[in-house]
Amino acid sequence: MCHPPPSGGLGEEENLWIACSLCNDTKLDRVAGRDPVTGDLVRLFNPRRDIWSKHFAWSDDGTMIVGRTAEGRATVALLKLNRSSLVIARRGWVGAGWHPPTETESQQPSP
């Protein structure tokens, strides 16, 4: 697995996060992005510290991630979390009953 060099963090397993190569290549060591609504530079969602459901929601059909906060919107925009390939995959997962995850799965930050 390839990982970008750590930005002030340790390159140890507990400091790494699984991500697709496109998200990894896009995020790199960025910790902030532009909120597409306000244009403000805001910190990005941190899956180790933040609660997913505070910053994001699923669209009614379960195929798109909607940013609820400036941080959520900036993260969705920067990582292109609603690019067509992901929306198509989610549509298939919804049809199979695998998606979206339950509310309790997105309540707590990861350890």
C-alpha atoms as an extended CHARMM CRD file, in Angstrom:
* protein
*
       111  EXT
         1         1  MET       CA              0.0000000000        0.0000000000        0.0000000000  PROA      1               0.0000000000
         2         2  CYS       CA              1.3180000000        3.4840000000       -0.8570000000  PROA      2               0.0000000000
         3         3  HSD       CA              1.0180000000        6.3140000000        1.6220000000  PROA      3               0.0000000000
         4         4  PRO       CA              1.8720000000        9.9840000000        1.2080000000  PROA      4               0.0000000000
         5         5  PRO       CA              4.5740000000       11.1870000000        3.6050000000  PROA      5               0.0000000000
         6         6  PRO       CA              3.1060000000       12.1680000000        6.9930000000  PROA      6               0.0000000000
         7         7  SER       CA              2.5200000000       15.8650000000        7.6160000000  PROA      7               0.0000000000
         8         8  GLY       CA              3.6760000000       16.2920000000       11.1790000000  PROA      8               0.0000000000
         9         9  GLY       CA              2.2100000000       12.9030000000       12.1430000000  PROA      9               0.0000000000
        10        10  LEU       CA              3.9120000000        9.5850000000       12.5490000000  PROA      10              0.0000000000
        11        11  GLY       CA              4.0680000000        7.0870000000        9.7070000000  PROA      11              0.0000000000
        12        12  GLU       CA              2.8660000000        4.3610000000       12.0580000000  PROA      12              0.0000000000
        13        13  GLU       CA             -0.1130000000        2.0890000000       11.4380000000  PROA      13              0.0000000000
        14        14  GLU       CA             -2.3710000000        3.8110000000       13.9810000000  PROA      14              0.0000000000
        15        15  ASN       CA             -1.8010000000        7.1460000000       12.2250000000  PROA      15              0.0000000000
        16        16  LEU       CA             -2.7010000000        5.8220000000        8.7610000000  PROA      16              0.0000000000
        17        17  TRP       CA             -6.1680000000        5.6890000000        7.2160000000  PROA      17              0.0000000000
        18        18  ILE       CA             -7.4740000000        3.4860000000        4.4160000000  PROA      18              0.0000000000
        19        19  ALA       CA             -8.4730000000        5.5310000000        1.3840000000  PROA      19              0.0000000000
        20        20  CYS       CA             -8.7890000000        4.9820000000       -2.3420000000  PROA      20              0.0000000000
        21        21  SER       CA             -5.7800000000        6.0680000000       -4.3680000000  PROA      21              0.0000000000
        22        22  LEU       CA             -7.6710000000        8.9700000000       -5.9570000000  PROA      22              0.0000000000
        23        23  CYS       CA             -8.6290000000       10.3720000000       -2.5350000000  PROA      23              0.0000000000
        24        24  ASN       CA             -5.0740000000        9.7920000000       -1.2430000000  PROA      24              0.0000000000
        25        25  ASP       CA             -3.5650000000       11.4840000000       -4.2930000000  PROA      25              0.0000000000
        26        26  THR       CA             -5.9790000000       14.4080000000       -3.9710000000  PROA      26              0.0000000000
        27        27  LYS       CA             -5.7690000000       14.9550000000       -0.2240000000  PROA      27              0.0000000000
        28        28  LEU       CA             -2.0280000000       14.3250000000        0.2200000000  PROA      28              0.0000000000
        29        29  ASP       CA             -1.1010000000       16.3360000000        3.3180000000  PROA      29              0.0000000000
        30        30  ARG       CA             -3.8710000000       18.9170000000        2.9770000000  PROA      30              0.0000000000
        31        31  VAL       CA             -5.7240000000       19.6880000000        6.1850000000  PROA      31              0.0000000000
        32        32  ALA       CA             -7.9540000000       22.4530000000        4.7840000000  PROA      32              0.0000000000
        33        33  GLY       CA            -10.1170000000       23.1280000000        1.7540000000  PROA      33              0.0000000000
        34        34  ARG       CA            -12.5560000000       25.7210000000        0.4000000000  PROA      34              0.0000000000
        35        35  ASP       CA            -16.2050000000       25.5760000000        1.4050000000  PROA      35              0.0000000000
        36        36  PRO       CA            -17.9900000000       25.8380000000       -1.9670000000  PROA      36              0.0000000000
        37        37  VAL       CA            -20.8500000000       27.7940000000       -0.3530000000  PROA      37              0.0000000000
        38        38  THR       CA            -18.8920000000       30.4990000000        1.5060000000  PROA      38              0.0000000000
        39        39  GLY       CA            -15.5070000000       30.3220000000       -0.1930000000  PROA      39              0.0000000000
        40        40  ASP       CA            -13.8790000000       30.1930000000        3.2490000000  PROA      40              0.0000000000
        41        41  LEU       CA            -10.8110000000       28.0560000000        3.8280000000  PROA      41              0.0000000000
        42        42  VAL       CA            -11.8280000000       25.5150000000        6.4900000000  PROA      42              0.0000000000
        43        43  ARG       CA            -10.3220000000       22.3960000000        8.0070000000  PROA      43              0.0000000000
        44        44  LEU       CA            -11.1970000000       19.0820000000        6.3980000000  PROA      44              0.0000000000
        45        45  PHE       CA            -13.1530000000       16.3130000000        8.0950000000  PROA      45              0.0000000000
        46        46  ASN       CA            -10.8860000000       14.1370000000       10.2430000000  PROA      46              0.0000000000
        47        47  PRO       CA            -12.2760000000       10.5880000000       10.5350000000  PROA      47              0.0000000000
        48        48  ARG       CA            -10.2640000000        9.9460000000       13.6960000000  PROA      48              0.0000000000
        49        49  ARG       CA            -11.6100000000       12.9940000000       15.5120000000  PROA      49              0.0000000000
        50        50  ASP       CA            -14.9180000000       14.0320000000       13.9310000000  PROA      50              0.0000000000
        51        51  ILE       CA            -18.3510000000       12.4250000000       13.9270000000  PROA      51              0.0000000000
        52        52  TRP       CA            -19.4000000000       11.6290000000       10.3480000000  PROA      52              0.0000000000
        53        53  SER       CA            -23.1040000000       12.3470000000       10.8420000000  PROA      53              0.0000000000
        54        54  LYS       CA            -22.3950000000       15.8410000000       12.1860000000  PROA      54              0.0000000000
        55        55  HSD       CA            -20.6420000000       16.8390000000        8.9660000000  PROA      55              0.0000000000
        56        56  PHE       CA            -22.3620000000       14.6700000000        6.3300000000  PROA      56              0.0000000000
        57        57  ALA       CA            -25.6900000000       13.1220000000        5.3880000000  PROA      57              0.0000000000
        58        58  TRP       CA            -26.7720000000       10.8110000000        2.5950000000  PROA      58              0.0000000000
        59        59  SER       CA            -29.0110000000       12.1210000000       -0.1670000000  PROA      59              0.0000000000
        60        60  ASP       CA            -32.5640000000       10.7620000000       -0.1070000000  PROA      60              0.0000000000
        61        61  ASP       CA            -31.6520000000        8.0330000000       -2.6000000000  PROA      61              0.0000000000
        62        62  GLY       CA            -28.4550000000        7.1340000000       -0.7030000000  PROA      62              0.0000000000
        63        63  THR       CA            -26.0970000000        7.8000000000       -3.5960000000  PROA      63              0.0000000000
        64        64  MET       CA            -24.6380000000       11.2190000000       -2.7780000000  PROA      64              0.0000000000
        65        65  ILE       CA            -22.8280000000       12.5770000000        0.2690000000  PROA      65              0.0000000000
        66        66  VAL       CA            -24.2130000000       15.9580000000        1.3370000000  PROA      66              0.0000000000
        67        67  GLY       CA            -22.0150000000       18.2530000000        3.4310000000  PROA      67              0.0000000000
        68        68  ARG       CA            -23.9100000000       19.5570000000        6.4700000000  PROA      68              0.0000000000
        69        69  THR       CA            -21.1310000000       21.8790000000        7.6320000000  PROA      69              0.0000000000
        70        70  ALA       CA            -18.4630000000       23.9840000000        5.9760000000  PROA      70              0.0000000000
        71        71  GLU       CA            -15.9460000000       21.2490000000        6.8270000000  PROA      71              0.0000000000
        72        72  GLY       CA            -18.2040000000       18.5930000000        5.3120000000  PROA      72              0.0000000000
        73        73  ARG       CA            -18.8130000000       20.5720000000        2.1230000000  PROA      73              0.0000000000
        74        74  ALA       CA            -15.0970000000       21.3280000000        1.7100000000  PROA      74              0.0000000000
        75        75  THR       CA            -14.2300000000       17.6480000000        2.1800000000  PROA      75              0.0000000000
        76        76  VAL       CA            -16.8570000000       16.4880000000       -0.3350000000  PROA      76              0.0000000000
        77        77  ALA       CA            -15.6320000000       19.0500000000       -2.8690000000  PROA      77              0.0000000000
        78        78  LEU       CA            -11.8890000000       18.4900000000       -2.4210000000  PROA      78              0.0000000000
        79        79  LEU       CA            -12.0650000000       14.6900000000       -2.4740000000  PROA      79              0.0000000000
        80        80  LYS       CA            -14.7710000000       14.6360000000       -5.1800000000  PROA      80              0.0000000000
        81        81  LEU       CA            -16.8210000000       12.2460000000       -3.0560000000  PROA      81              0.0000000000
        82        82  ASN       CA            -19.7670000000       12.4540000000       -5.4700000000  PROA      82              0.0000000000
        83        83  ARG       CA            -17.8490000000       11.7110000000       -8.6730000000  PROA      83              0.0000000000
        84        84  SER       CA            -19.8390000000        9.6170000000      -11.1210000000  PROA      84              0.0000000000
        85        85  SER       CA            -17.9780000000        6.3460000000      -10.4720000000  PROA      85              0.0000000000
        86        86  LEU       CA            -18.8080000000        6.5250000000       -6.7540000000  PROA      86              0.0000000000
        87        87  VAL       CA            -22.4460000000        7.4770000000       -7.3390000000  PROA      87              0.0000000000
        88        88  ILE       CA            -22.8500000000        4.5600000000       -9.7670000000  PROA      88              0.0000000000
        89        89  ALA       CA            -21.2860000000        2.1500000000       -7.2550000000  PROA      89              0.0000000000
        90        90  ARG       CA            -23.5010000000        3.4490000000       -4.4470000000  PROA      90              0.0000000000
        91        91  ARG       CA            -26.5770000000        3.0410000000       -6.6510000000  PROA      91              0.0000000000
        92        92  GLY       CA            -25.7210000000       -0.6500000000       -7.0300000000  PROA      92              0.0000000000
        93        93  TRP       CA            -25.0950000000       -1.0060000000       -3.2910000000  PROA      93              0.0000000000
        94        94  VAL       CA            -28.4400000000        0.6260000000       -2.5090000000  PROA      94              0.0000000000
        95        95  GLY       CA            -30.1680000000       -1.7830000000       -4.8970000000  PROA      95              0.0000000000
        96        96  ALA       CA            -28.5120000000       -4.7260000000       -3.1240000000  PROA      96              0.0000000000
        97        97  GLY       CA            -29.5350000000       -3.3880000000        0.2930000000  PROA      97              0.0000000000
        98        98  TRP       CA            -25.9310000000       -2.7970000000        1.3920000000  PROA      98              0.0000000000
        99        99  HSD       CA            -26.0700000000        0.9810000000        1.4860000000  PROA      99              0.0000000000
       100       100  PRO       CA            -26.3150000000        3.5120000000        3.0600000000  PROA      100             0.0000000000
       101       101  PRO       CA            -24.8080000000        2.4730000000        6.3930000000  PROA      101             0.0000000000
       102       102  THR       CA            -26.9770000000        2.6460000000        9.4820000000  PROA      102             0.0000000000
       103       103  GLU       CA            -26.9410000000        5.7900000000       11.6000000000  PROA      103             0.0000000000
       104       104  THR       CA            -25.0860000000        4.0470000000       14.4430000000  PROA      104             0.0000000000
       105       105  GLU       CA            -22.2230000000        3.1480000000       12.0900000000  PROA      105             0.0000000000
       106       106  SER       CA            -21.5310000000        6.8430000000       11.5140000000  PROA      106             0.0000000000
       107       107  GLN       CA            -22.0270000000        8.2400000000       15.0200000000  PROA      107             0.0000000000
       108       108  GLN       CA            -18.5620000000        7.8730000000       16.5150000000  PROA      108             0.0000000000
       109       109  PRO       CA            -15.1020000000        8.8060000000       15.3410000000  PROA      109             0.0000000000
       110       110  SER       CA            -12.8810000000        5.8180000000       14.6680000000  PROA      110             0.0000000000
       111       111  PRO       CA            -10.3900000000        4.7280000000       17.3370000000  PROA      111             0.0000000000
